[in-house]
PDB file of C-alpha atoms and ligand atoms in Angstrom:
ATOM      1  CA  MET H   1     -37.422  43.953 160.833  1.00 68.00           C
ATOM      2  CA  ALA H   2     -38.841  47.274 162.256  1.00 79.00           C
ATOM      3  CA  LYS H   3     -42.519  47.745 161.717  1.00 91.00           C
ATOM      4  CA  LYS H   4     -43.677  50.471 159.449  1.00 94.00           C
ATOM      5  CA  LYS H   5     -45.380  53.162 161.324  1.00 96.00           C
ATOM      6  CA  THR H   6     -48.880  54.021 160.125  1.00 98.00           C
ATOM      7  CA  ILE H   7     -52.141  56.175 161.109  1.00 98.00           C
ATOM      8  CA  ILE H   8     -53.483  53.183 163.132  1.00 97.00           C
ATOM      9  CA  GLU H   9     -50.074  53.146 165.384  1.00 97.00           C
ATOM     10  CA  LEU H  10     -50.790  57.087 165.886  1.00 98.00           C
ATOM     11  CA  ARG H  11     -54.362  56.683 166.424  1.00 98.00           C
ATOM     12  CA  LYS H  12     -53.653  53.894 169.026  1.00 98.00           C
ATOM     13  CA  MET H  13     -51.028  56.182 170.712  1.00 98.00           C
ATOM     14  CA  VAL H  14     -53.567  58.781 171.532  1.00 98.00           C
ATOM     15  CA  ALA H  15     -56.247  56.251 172.664  1.00 98.00           C
ATOM     16  CA  ALA H  16     -53.219  55.064 175.395  1.00 98.00           C
ATOM     17  CA  GLY H  17     -52.325  58.643 175.998  1.00 98.00           C
ATOM     18  CA  GLU H  18     -48.778  58.055 174.802  1.00 98.00           C
ATOM     19  CA  LYS H  19     -47.655  61.570 173.345  1.00 98.00           C
ATOM     20  CA  ILE H  20     -46.377  61.879 169.661  1.00 98.00           C
ATOM     21  CA  VAL H  21     -42.951  62.924 168.755  1.00 98.00           C
ATOM     22  CA  TYR H  22     -42.713  64.739 165.523  1.00 98.00           C
ATOM     23  CA  LEU H  23     -40.185  66.580 164.238  1.00 98.00           C
ATOM     24  CA  THR H  24     -39.056  68.254 161.054  1.00 98.00           C
ATOM     25  CA  GLY H  25     -36.419  66.424 158.664  1.00 98.00           C
ATOM     26  CA  TYR H  26     -35.577  67.346 155.257  1.00 98.00           C
ATOM     27  CA  ASP H  27     -32.402  65.067 154.251  1.00 98.00           C
ATOM     28  CA  TYR H  28     -31.292  61.897 153.995  1.00 98.00           C
ATOM     29  CA  LEU H  29     -29.005  62.115 156.887  1.00 98.00           C
ATOM     30  CA  THR H  30     -30.843  63.568 159.475  1.00 98.00           C
ATOM     31  CA  ALA H  31     -33.978  61.652 158.718  1.00 98.00           C
ATOM     32  CA  LYS H  32     -31.646  58.561 159.387  1.00 98.00           C
ATOM     33  CA  TYR H  33     -30.882  59.870 162.720  1.00 98.00           C
ATOM     34  CA  GLU H  34     -34.430  60.766 163.488  1.00 98.00           C
ATOM     35  CA  GLU H  35     -35.707  57.512 162.870  1.00 98.00           C
ATOM     36  CA  ARG H  36     -32.946  55.959 165.272  1.00 98.00           C
ATOM     37  CA  ALA H  37     -33.738  58.000 168.114  1.00 98.00           C
ATOM     38  CA  GLY H  38     -37.278  56.450 167.369  1.00 97.00           C
ATOM     39  CA  ILE H  39     -39.371  59.947 166.350  1.00 98.00           C
ATOM     40  CA  ASP H  40     -42.602  58.944 165.422  1.00 98.00           C
ATOM     41  CA  MET H  41     -43.565  61.377 162.807  1.00 98.00           C
ATOM     42  CA  ILE H  42     -41.240  63.447 160.597  1.00 99.00           C
ATOM     43  CA  LEU H  43     -42.537  66.442 158.932  1.00 99.00           C
ATOM     44  CA  VAL H  44     -40.813  67.525 155.520  1.00 99.00           C
ATOM     45  CA  GLY H  45     -41.768  71.202 156.046  1.00 98.00           C
ATOM     46  CA  ASP H  46     -41.661  74.157 153.765  1.00 98.00           C
ATOM     47  CA  SER H  47     -39.789  75.299 156.558  1.00 98.00           C
ATOM     48  CA  LEU H  48     -36.943  74.117 154.172  1.00 97.00           C
ATOM     49  CA  GLY H  49     -37.604  77.437 152.514  1.00 98.00           C
ATOM     50  CA  ASN H  50     -35.803  79.289 155.760  1.00 96.00           C
ATOM     51  CA  VAL H  51     -33.928  76.558 157.024  1.00 96.00           C
ATOM     52  CA  ILE H  52     -32.104  74.887 154.383  1.00 97.00           C
ATOM     53  CA  LEU H  53     -32.636  77.238 150.830  1.00 98.00           C
ATOM     54  CA  GLY H  54     -31.854  80.274 152.997  1.00 96.00           C
ATOM     55  CA  HIS H  55     -34.991  82.155 151.654  1.00 97.00           C
ATOM     56  CA  ASP H  56     -36.681  84.490 154.248  1.00 95.00           C
ATOM     57  CA  SER H  57     -40.004  83.062 153.816  1.00 96.00           C
ATOM     58  CA  THR H  58     -41.879  79.641 152.883  1.00 98.00           C
ATOM     59  CA  PHE H  59     -43.676  81.342 149.558  1.00 98.00           C
ATOM     60  CA  PRO H  60     -40.689  80.444 147.105  1.00 98.00           C
ATOM     61  CA  VAL H  61     -40.653  76.755 147.694  1.00 98.00           C
ATOM     62  CA  THR H  62     -41.524  74.911 144.973  1.00 98.00           C
ATOM     63  CA  MET H  63     -43.120  71.154 144.206  1.00 98.00           C
ATOM     64  CA  GLU H  64     -39.943  70.117 142.830  1.00 98.00           C
ATOM     65  CA  ASP H  65     -38.158  71.425 146.117  1.00 98.00           C
ATOM     66  CA  MET H  66     -40.410  69.554 148.286  1.00 98.00           C
ATOM     67  CA  ILE H  67     -40.473  66.234 146.041  1.00 98.00           C
ATOM     68  CA  MET H  68     -36.531  65.769 146.476  1.00 98.00           C
ATOM     69  CA  HIS H  69     -36.374  66.421 149.897  1.00 98.00           C
ATOM     70  CA  CYS H  70     -39.269  64.294 150.638  1.00 99.00           C
ATOM     71  CA  LYS H  71     -37.635  61.476 148.734  1.00 98.00           C
ATOM     72  CA  ALA H  72     -34.287  61.969 150.899  1.00 98.00           C
ATOM     73  CA  VAL H  73     -36.035  61.628 153.854  1.00 98.00           C
ATOM     74  CA  ARG H  74     -37.824  58.675 152.664  1.00 98.00           C
ATOM     75  CA  LYS H  75     -34.962  56.810 152.142  1.00 98.00           C
ATOM     76  CA  GLY H  76     -33.400  57.885 155.498  1.00 98.00           C
ATOM     77  CA  ALA H  77     -36.408  57.008 157.565  1.00 98.00           C
ATOM     78  CA  PRO H  78     -38.386  54.092 155.608  1.00 98.00           C
ATOM     79  CA  ASN H  79     -40.503  53.185 158.633  1.00 98.00           C
ATOM     80  CA  THR H  80     -41.166  56.311 160.128  1.00 98.00           C
ATOM     81  CA  PHE H  81     -44.498  58.317 159.151  1.00 98.00           C
ATOM     82  CA  VAL H  82     -43.505  60.995 157.034  1.00 98.00           C
ATOM     83  CA  VAL H  83     -45.906  64.268 156.225  1.00 99.00           C
ATOM     84  CA  GLY H  84     -44.895  65.986 152.970  1.00 99.00           C
ATOM     85  CA  ASP H  85     -45.726  69.649 153.403  1.00 98.00           C
ATOM     86  CA  MET H  86     -47.866  71.226 150.387  1.00 98.00           C
ATOM     87  CA  PRO H  87     -46.067  74.387 149.356  1.00 98.00           C
ATOM     88  CA  PHE H  88     -47.650  77.750 148.716  1.00 98.00           C
ATOM     89  CA  MET H  89     -49.592  77.388 145.111  1.00 98.00           C
ATOM     90  CA  SER H  90     -49.449  73.820 145.218  1.00 98.00           C
ATOM     91  CA  TYR H  91     -53.167  73.599 146.334  1.00 98.00           C
ATOM     92  CA  GLN H  92     -54.753  76.942 146.424  1.00 97.00           C
ATOM     93  CA  LEU H  93     -56.009  77.547 142.793  1.00 98.00           C
ATOM     94  CA  SER H  94     -58.349  74.392 142.880  1.00 98.00           C
ATOM     95  CA  ASP H  95     -59.522  70.983 144.451  1.00 98.00           C
ATOM     96  CA  GLU H  96     -58.143  69.473 141.497  1.00 98.00           C
ATOM     97  CA  GLU H  97     -54.846  70.827 141.500  1.00 98.00           C
ATOM     98  CA  ALA H  98     -54.669  70.091 145.246  1.00 98.00           C
ATOM     99  CA  VAL H  99     -55.071  66.551 144.430  1.00 98.00           C
ATOM    100  CA  ALA H 100     -52.653  66.069 141.685  1.00 98.00           C
ATOM    101  CA  ASN H 101     -50.125  67.576 143.622  1.00 98.00           C
ATOM    102  CA  ALA H 102     -51.078  65.967 146.665  1.00 99.00           C
ATOM    103  CA  GLY H 103     -50.649  62.282 144.411  1.00 98.00           C
ATOM    104  CA  ARG H 104     -47.336  63.570 143.764  1.00 98.00           C
ATOM    105  CA  PHE H 105     -46.219  63.471 147.698  1.00 99.00           C
ATOM    106  CA  VAL H 106     -47.355  59.554 147.566  1.00 98.00           C
ATOM    107  CA  LYS H 107     -46.649  58.436 144.097  1.00 98.00           C
ATOM    108  CA  GLU H 108     -43.002  60.090 143.558  1.00 98.00           C
ATOM    109  CA  ALA H 109     -41.907  60.529 147.053  1.00 98.00           C
ATOM    110  CA  GLY H 110     -43.747  57.635 149.091  1.00 98.00           C
ATOM    111  CA  MET H 111     -45.312  60.062 151.687  1.00 98.00           C
ATOM    112  CA  ASP H 112     -47.516  58.642 154.381  1.00 98.00           C
ATOM    113  CA  CYS H 113     -49.620  61.846 154.414  1.00 98.00           C
ATOM    114  CA  VAL H 114     -49.658  65.610 153.005  1.00 99.00           C
ATOM    115  CA  LYS H 115     -50.286  68.655 155.071  1.00 99.00           C
ATOM    116  CA  LEU H 116     -51.780  72.344 154.024  1.00 98.00           C
ATOM    117  CA  GLU H 117     -52.439  75.416 156.097  1.00 98.00           C
ATOM    118  CA  GLY H 118     -55.690  77.340 156.360  1.00 98.00           C
ATOM    119  CA  ILE H 119     -59.263  77.725 157.990  1.00 98.00           C
ATOM    120  CA  ASN H 120     -61.074  79.072 155.131  1.00 98.00           C
ATOM    121  CA  ASP H 121     -63.927  77.347 152.951  1.00 98.00           C
ATOM    122  CA  ALA H 122     -60.984  76.344 150.147  1.00 98.00           C
ATOM    123  CA  ALA H 123     -58.802  74.797 152.746  1.00 98.00           C
ATOM    124  CA  ILE H 124     -61.717  72.782 154.233  1.00 98.00           C
ATOM    125  CA  SER H 125     -62.669  71.796 150.750  1.00 98.00           C
ATOM    126  CA  ARG H 126     -59.342  70.773 149.614  1.00 98.00           C
ATOM    127  CA  VAL H 127     -59.140  68.667 152.878  1.00 98.00           C
ATOM    128  CA  LYS H 128     -62.147  66.809 151.652  1.00 98.00           C
ATOM    129  CA  ALA H 129     -61.007  66.548 147.783  1.00 98.00           C
ATOM    130  CA  ILE H 130     -57.388  64.965 148.945  1.00 98.00           C
ATOM    131  CA  ASN H 131     -59.266  62.758 151.770  1.00 98.00           C
ATOM    132  CA  ASP H 132     -61.792  61.700 148.967  1.00 98.00           C
ATOM    133  CA  ALA H 133     -58.883  60.458 146.786  1.00 98.00           C
ATOM    134  CA  GLY H 134     -57.652  58.224 149.270  1.00 98.00           C
ATOM    135  CA  ILE H 135     -54.787  60.134 150.555  1.00 98.00           C
ATOM    136  CA  LEU H 136     -54.407  60.926 154.196  1.00 98.00           C
ATOM    137  CA  VAL H 137     -54.331  64.995 154.791  1.00 99.00           C
ATOM    138  CA  MET H 138     -53.497  66.852 158.027  1.00 99.00           C
ATOM    139  CA  GLY H 139     -54.624  70.502 158.392  1.00 98.00           C
ATOM    140  CA  HIS H 140     -52.419  73.275 159.697  1.00 98.00           C
ATOM    141  CA  ILE H 141     -54.075  76.061 161.472  1.00 98.00           C
ATOM    142  CA  GLY H 142     -53.194  78.878 164.217  1.00 98.00           C
ATOM    143  CA  LEU H 143     -49.979  80.824 163.030  1.00 98.00           C
ATOM    144  CA  THR H 144     -50.246  79.432 159.245  1.00 98.00           C
ATOM    145  CA  PRO H 145     -46.640  80.795 157.216  1.00 97.00           C
ATOM    146  CA  GLN H 146     -48.690  81.025 153.972  1.00 98.00           C
ATOM    147  CA  PHE H 147     -50.994  83.645 155.040  1.00 97.00           C
ATOM    148  CA  SER H 148     -48.668  85.750 156.729  1.00 97.00           C
ATOM    149  CA  LEU H 149     -49.446  88.568 154.468  1.00 96.00           C
ATOM    150  CA  GLN H 150     -52.991  88.797 155.494  1.00 96.00           C
ATOM    151  CA  MET H 151     -51.566  87.939 159.240  1.00 94.00           C
ATOM    152  CA  GLY H 152     -49.351  91.075 159.383  1.00 95.00           C
ATOM    153  CA  GLY H 153     -46.656  88.426 159.574  1.00 95.00           C
ATOM    154  CA  ASN H 154     -45.788  85.130 161.289  1.00 95.00           C
ATOM    155  CA  ARG H 155     -47.775  85.983 164.831  1.00 95.00           C
ATOM    156  CA  ALA H 156     -49.412  84.084 167.587  1.00 96.00           C
ATOM    157  CA  GLN H 157     -53.207  83.645 166.903  1.00 97.00           C
ATOM    158  CA  GLY H 158     -56.020  82.754 168.986  1.00 98.00           C
ATOM    159  CA  LYS H 159     -55.056  85.319 171.369  1.00 97.00           C
ATOM    160  CA  SER H 160     -58.752  86.517 171.848  1.00 98.00           C
ATOM    161  CA  CYS H 161     -62.088  84.893 172.550  1.00 98.00           C
ATOM    162  CA  ASP H 162     -63.561  85.240 169.459  1.00 98.00           C
ATOM    163  CA  ALA H 163     -60.306  84.351 166.996  1.00 98.00           C
ATOM    164  CA  ALA H 164     -59.665  81.245 169.440  1.00 98.00           C
ATOM    165  CA  LEU H 165     -63.397  80.039 168.699  1.00 98.00           C
ATOM    166  CA  LYS H 166     -62.685  80.589 165.303  1.00 98.00           C
ATOM    167  CA  LEU H 167     -59.867  78.197 165.391  1.00 98.00           C
ATOM    168  CA  ILE H 168     -61.981  75.823 167.635  1.00 98.00           C
ATOM    169  CA  ASP H 169     -64.838  75.753 164.993  1.00 98.00           C
ATOM    170  CA  ALA H 170     -62.379  75.471 162.030  1.00 98.00           C
ATOM    171  CA  ALA H 171     -60.503  72.337 163.387  1.00 98.00           C
ATOM    172  CA  ARG H 172     -63.906  70.556 163.880  1.00 98.00           C
ATOM    173  CA  LYS H 173     -64.663  71.478 160.316  1.00 98.00           C
ATOM    174  CA  LEU H 174     -61.370  70.197 159.228  1.00 98.00           C
ATOM    175  CA  GLU H 175     -61.926  66.741 160.875  1.00 98.00           C
ATOM    176  CA  GLU H 176     -65.738  66.412 159.441  1.00 98.00           C
ATOM    177  CA  ALA H 177     -63.956  67.667 156.073  1.00 98.00           C
ATOM    178  CA  GLY H 178     -61.504  64.343 156.731  1.00 98.00           C
ATOM    179  CA  ALA H 179     -58.358  65.388 157.788  1.00 98.00           C
ATOM    180  CA  CYS H 180     -56.248  62.727 159.719  1.00 98.00           C
ATOM    181  CA  SER H 181     -54.693  64.896 161.905  1.00 98.00           C
ATOM    182  CA  ILE H 182     -54.456  69.010 162.751  1.00 98.00           C
ATOM    183  CA  LEU H 183     -51.124  70.473 163.546  1.00 98.00           C
ATOM    184  CA  VAL H 184     -51.625  73.465 165.502  1.00 98.00           C
ATOM    185  CA  GLU H 185     -48.910  76.160 165.689  1.00 98.00           C
ATOM    186  CA  GLY H 186     -48.599  79.182 167.889  1.00 98.00           C
ATOM    187  CA  VAL H 187     -51.635  79.505 169.848  1.00 98.00           C
ATOM    188  CA  PRO H 188     -52.124  80.164 173.940  1.00 98.00           C
ATOM    189  CA  ALA H 189     -51.842  76.588 175.732  1.00 98.00           C
ATOM    190  CA  ILE H 190     -55.882  77.062 176.479  1.00 98.00           C
ATOM    191  CA  VAL H 191     -56.585  76.919 172.934  1.00 98.00           C
ATOM    192  CA  GLY H 192     -54.539  74.206 171.979  1.00 98.00           C
ATOM    193  CA  LYS H 193     -56.332  72.134 174.823  1.00 98.00           C
ATOM    194  CA  ALA H 194     -59.704  73.072 173.773  1.00 98.00           C
ATOM    195  CA  ILE H 195     -58.936  71.932 170.244  1.00 98.00           C
ATOM    196  CA  THR H 196     -57.500  68.815 171.333  1.00 98.00           C
ATOM    197  CA  GLU H 197     -60.267  67.990 173.883  1.00 98.00           C
ATOM    198  CA  GLN H 198     -63.235  68.441 171.015  1.00 97.00           C
ATOM    199  CA  ALA H 199     -61.204  65.991 168.503  1.00 98.00           C
ATOM    200  CA  ASN H 200     -61.533  62.509 167.577  1.00 98.00           C
ATOM    201  CA  ILE H 201     -58.195  62.433 165.509  1.00 98.00           C
ATOM    202  CA  PRO H 202     -54.717  63.593 166.739  1.00 98.00           C
ATOM    203  CA  ILE H 203     -53.934  67.126 167.365  1.00 98.00           C
ATOM    204  CA  LEU H 204     -50.080  67.984 167.258  1.00 98.00           C
ATOM    205  CA  GLY H 205     -48.683  71.055 168.442  1.00 98.00           C
ATOM    206  CA  ILE H 206     -46.017  73.375 168.124  1.00 98.00           C
ATOM    207  CA  GLY H 207     -46.022  76.694 170.150  1.00 98.00           C
ATOM    208  CA  ALA H 208     -49.753  75.384 171.324  1.00 98.00           C
ATOM    209  CA  GLY H 209     -48.932  74.320 174.752  1.00 98.00           C
ATOM    210  CA  SER H 210     -48.656  70.794 176.285  1.00 98.00           C
ATOM    211  CA  TYR H 211     -52.092  69.556 176.418  1.00 98.00           C
ATOM    212  CA  THR H 212     -52.186  68.381 172.465  1.00 98.00           C
ATOM    213  CA  ASP H 213     -51.202  64.725 171.682  1.00 98.00           C
ATOM    214  CA  GLY H 214     -48.149  65.359 170.501  1.00 98.00           C
ATOM    215  CA  GLN H 215     -45.179  67.950 170.025  1.00 98.00           C
ATOM    216  CA  LEU H 216     -43.490  68.962 166.524  1.00 98.00           C
ATOM    217  CA  LEU H 217     -40.483  71.172 166.460  1.00 98.00           C
ATOM    218  CA  ILE H 218     -38.182  72.237 163.802  1.00 98.00           C
ATOM    219  CA  PHE H 219     -35.088  70.088 163.818  1.00 98.00           C
ATOM    220  CA  ALA H 220     -32.643  72.626 163.190  1.00 97.00           C
ATOM    221  CA  ASP H 221     -33.637  74.909 165.919  1.00 97.00           C
ATOM    222  CA  MET H 222     -34.151  72.545 168.485  1.00 98.00           C
ATOM    223  CA  VAL H 223     -30.261  70.890 167.877  1.00 98.00           C
ATOM    224  CA  GLY H 224     -28.936  74.433 167.856  1.00 97.00           C
ATOM    225  CA  TYR H 225     -28.484  74.862 163.995  1.00 97.00           C
ATOM    226  CA  PHE H 226     -30.585  77.252 162.811  1.00 94.00           C
ATOM    227  CA  ASP H 227     -29.910  80.823 164.461  1.00 91.00           C
ATOM    228  CA  ASP H 228     -31.266  83.317 162.236  1.00 89.00           C
ATOM    229  CA  PHE H 229     -34.065  83.636 164.654  1.00 87.00           C
ATOM    230  CA  THR H 230     -35.643  81.454 167.265  1.00 90.00           C
ATOM    231  CA  PRO H 231     -39.518  81.362 168.206  1.00 92.00           C
ATOM    232  CA  LYS H 232     -40.566  81.679 171.826  1.00 93.00           C
ATOM    233  CA  PHE H 233     -41.727  78.025 171.836  1.00 96.00           C
ATOM    234  CA  VAL H 234     -38.158  76.794 170.770  1.00 97.00           C
ATOM    235  CA  LYS H 235     -36.073  74.830 173.414  1.00 97.00           C
ATOM    236  CA  ARG H 236     -32.898  74.207 172.538  1.00 97.00           C
ATOM    237  CA  TYR H 237     -31.321  70.314 172.960  1.00 98.00           C
ATOM    238  CA  GLY H 238     -28.213  70.322 171.569  1.00 97.00           C
ATOM    239  CA  ASP H 239     -25.452  72.599 170.113  1.00 97.00           C
ATOM    240  CA  VAL H 240     -24.685  71.291 166.193  1.00 98.00           C
ATOM    241  CA  GLY H 241     -24.045  75.074 165.029  1.00 98.00           C
ATOM    242  CA  GLY H 242     -21.180  75.351 167.894  1.00 98.00           C
ATOM    243  CA  GLU H 243     -19.680  71.638 166.905  1.00 98.00           C
ATOM    244  CA  LEU H 244     -19.744  72.690 163.110  1.00 98.00           C
ATOM    245  CA  LEU H 245     -17.668  76.018 163.955  1.00 98.00           C
ATOM    246  CA  ARG H 246     -15.787  74.290 166.530  1.00 98.00           C
ATOM    247  CA  SER H 247     -14.837  71.409 163.548  1.00 98.00           C
ATOM    248  CA  PHE H 248     -14.444  73.629 160.743  1.00 98.00           C
ATOM    249  CA  THR H 249     -12.340  76.222 162.565  1.00 98.00           C
ATOM    250  CA  ALA H 250     -10.160  73.393 163.707  1.00 98.00           C
ATOM    251  CA  TYR H 251      -9.825  71.924 160.513  1.00 98.00           C
ATOM    252  CA  ALA H 252      -9.063  75.255 158.928  1.00 98.00           C
ATOM    253  CA  GLN H 253      -6.065  75.779 161.317  1.00 98.00           C
ATOM    254  CA  GLU H 254      -4.493  72.126 161.117  1.00 98.00           C
ATOM    255  CA  VAL H 255      -4.924  72.314 157.037  1.00 98.00           C
ATOM    256  CA  ARG H 256      -2.976  75.968 157.548  1.00 98.00           C
ATOM    257  CA  ALA H 257      -0.400  74.617 160.091  1.00 98.00           C
ATOM    258  CA  GLY H 258       0.537  71.510 157.658  1.00 98.00           C
ATOM    259  CA  GLN H 259      -0.917  69.152 160.488  1.00 98.00           C
ATOM    260  CA  PHE H 260      -3.554  67.728 158.488  1.00 98.00           C
ATOM    261  CA  PRO H 261      -3.170  65.210 156.731  1.00 97.00           C
ATOM    262  CA  ASP H 262      -0.729  62.886 158.637  1.00 97.00           C
ATOM    263  CA  ASP H 263       0.285  60.615 156.106  1.00 95.00           C
ATOM    264  CA  SER H 264       0.828  57.837 158.585  1.00 94.00           C
ATOM    265  CA  ILE H 265      -2.766  57.990 159.386  1.00 96.00           C
ATOM    266  CA  HIS H 266      -4.514  59.207 156.352  1.00 96.00           C
ATOM    267  CA  SER H 267      -2.609  58.225 153.425  1.00 96.00           C
ATOM    268  CA  TYR H 268      -3.241  55.327 151.469  1.00 97.00           C
ATOM    269  CA  LYS H 269      -0.353  52.438 151.804  1.00 96.00           C
ATOM    270  CA  ILE H 270       2.084  51.525 149.136  1.00 96.00           C
ATOM    271  CA  SER H 271       4.723  48.380 149.562  1.00 97.00           C
ATOM    272  CA  PRO H 272       8.063  49.815 150.189  1.00 97.00           C
ATOM    273  CA  GLU H 273       8.997  47.765 147.009  1.00 98.00           C
ATOM    274  CA  GLU H 274       6.715  49.648 144.806  1.00 98.00           C
ATOM    275  CA  ALA H 275       7.598  53.213 146.579  1.00 97.00           C
ATOM    276  CA  ALA H 276      11.504  52.681 145.682  1.00 97.00           C
ATOM    277  CA  ALA H 277      10.587  51.801 141.977  1.00 97.00           C
ATOM    278  CA  LEU H 278       8.099  54.851 142.078  1.00 98.00           C
ATOM    279  CA  GLU H 279      11.108  57.185 143.435  1.00 97.00           C
ATOM    280  CA  GLU H 280      13.874  55.588 141.165  1.00 97.00           C
ATOM    281  CA  ALA H 281      11.404  56.001 138.044  1.00 97.00           C
ATOM    282  CA  LEU H 282      10.518  59.829 138.796  1.00 97.00           C
ATOM    283  CA  LYS H 283      14.434  60.479 138.986  1.00 97.00           C
ATOM    284  CA  SER H 284      14.706  59.560 135.348  1.00 94.00           C
ATOM    285  CA  ARG H 285      11.884  61.848 134.263  1.00 91.00           C
TER     286      ARG H 285
HETATM  287  O1  LIG Z   1     -42.854  74.220 157.385  1.00 87.30           O
HETATM  288  C1  LIG Z   1     -42.950  73.690 158.505  1.00 87.30           C
HETATM  289  O2  LIG Z   1     -41.767  73.131 159.200  1.00 87.30           O
HETATM  290  C2  LIG Z   1     -44.286  73.727 159.152  1.00 87.30           C
HETATM  291  C3  LIG Z   1     -43.904  73.850 160.626  1.00 87.30           C
HETATM  292  C4  LIG Z   1     -43.220  74.908 161.288  1.00 87.30           C
HETATM  293  C5  LIG Z   1     -45.237  73.732 161.550  1.00 87.30           C
HETATM  294  O3  LIG Z   1     -45.590  73.515 158.661  1.00 87.30           O
END
């Protein structure tokens, strides 16, 4: 029986200098392949708004969307550490509402941890409240799409000394508030390094350089599936989009040419006696 990965194993990996491998996932099938490949952590990100649901931002994503996709991922990856991303307006209003919604990720979808964005006092307070309720919570700082209206778009952060120091201080406050880990997105490598060096919790990075304790990518970017836009930090490891296109095109061409299905291969068998009886019966209809 495979062993379930917990926060204890992730902490041990950091202590041993082993990099944590983190990928997003949104459905049963992809999660199954991710677990088979030995991915350490899966984020059911609110990026599902862009990647799966076809929205042009993460703002429309609801708690119901998240719970449904988290349940599917949990079924596909029962032994992986899975993080549920708290969608816009599921934690902004109050500590109480944040705890109630974080609880849904655990109770209804079997998540190991929740993640929320932000470096302001409200984010610190939500992290403390969720942690006090006994739920693992990951902070998310740097490029935080739920703050894109205030940031003037999804742009890299921490590019001045002052901005970098603000992020480094925020990471410390989130850790003090009880965050079990922090995801740092879209910052120069030197900022990712400074945050990682001061922390006593796992620091994961996406577009935050090579020094963080682990790396996250959006699965659909790295397998060449999502091509609406590609951030600078993405490396492509596959051509799933190209493979789908080749398969769909070949199928369409064979159906139109009458080459698929081939009844000698793709059809159910009937005994010669039953076939003869059927043909006879059809004649008298
Ligand atoms: O929703 C998500 O997938 C994320 C990552 C882009 C960091 O939060």
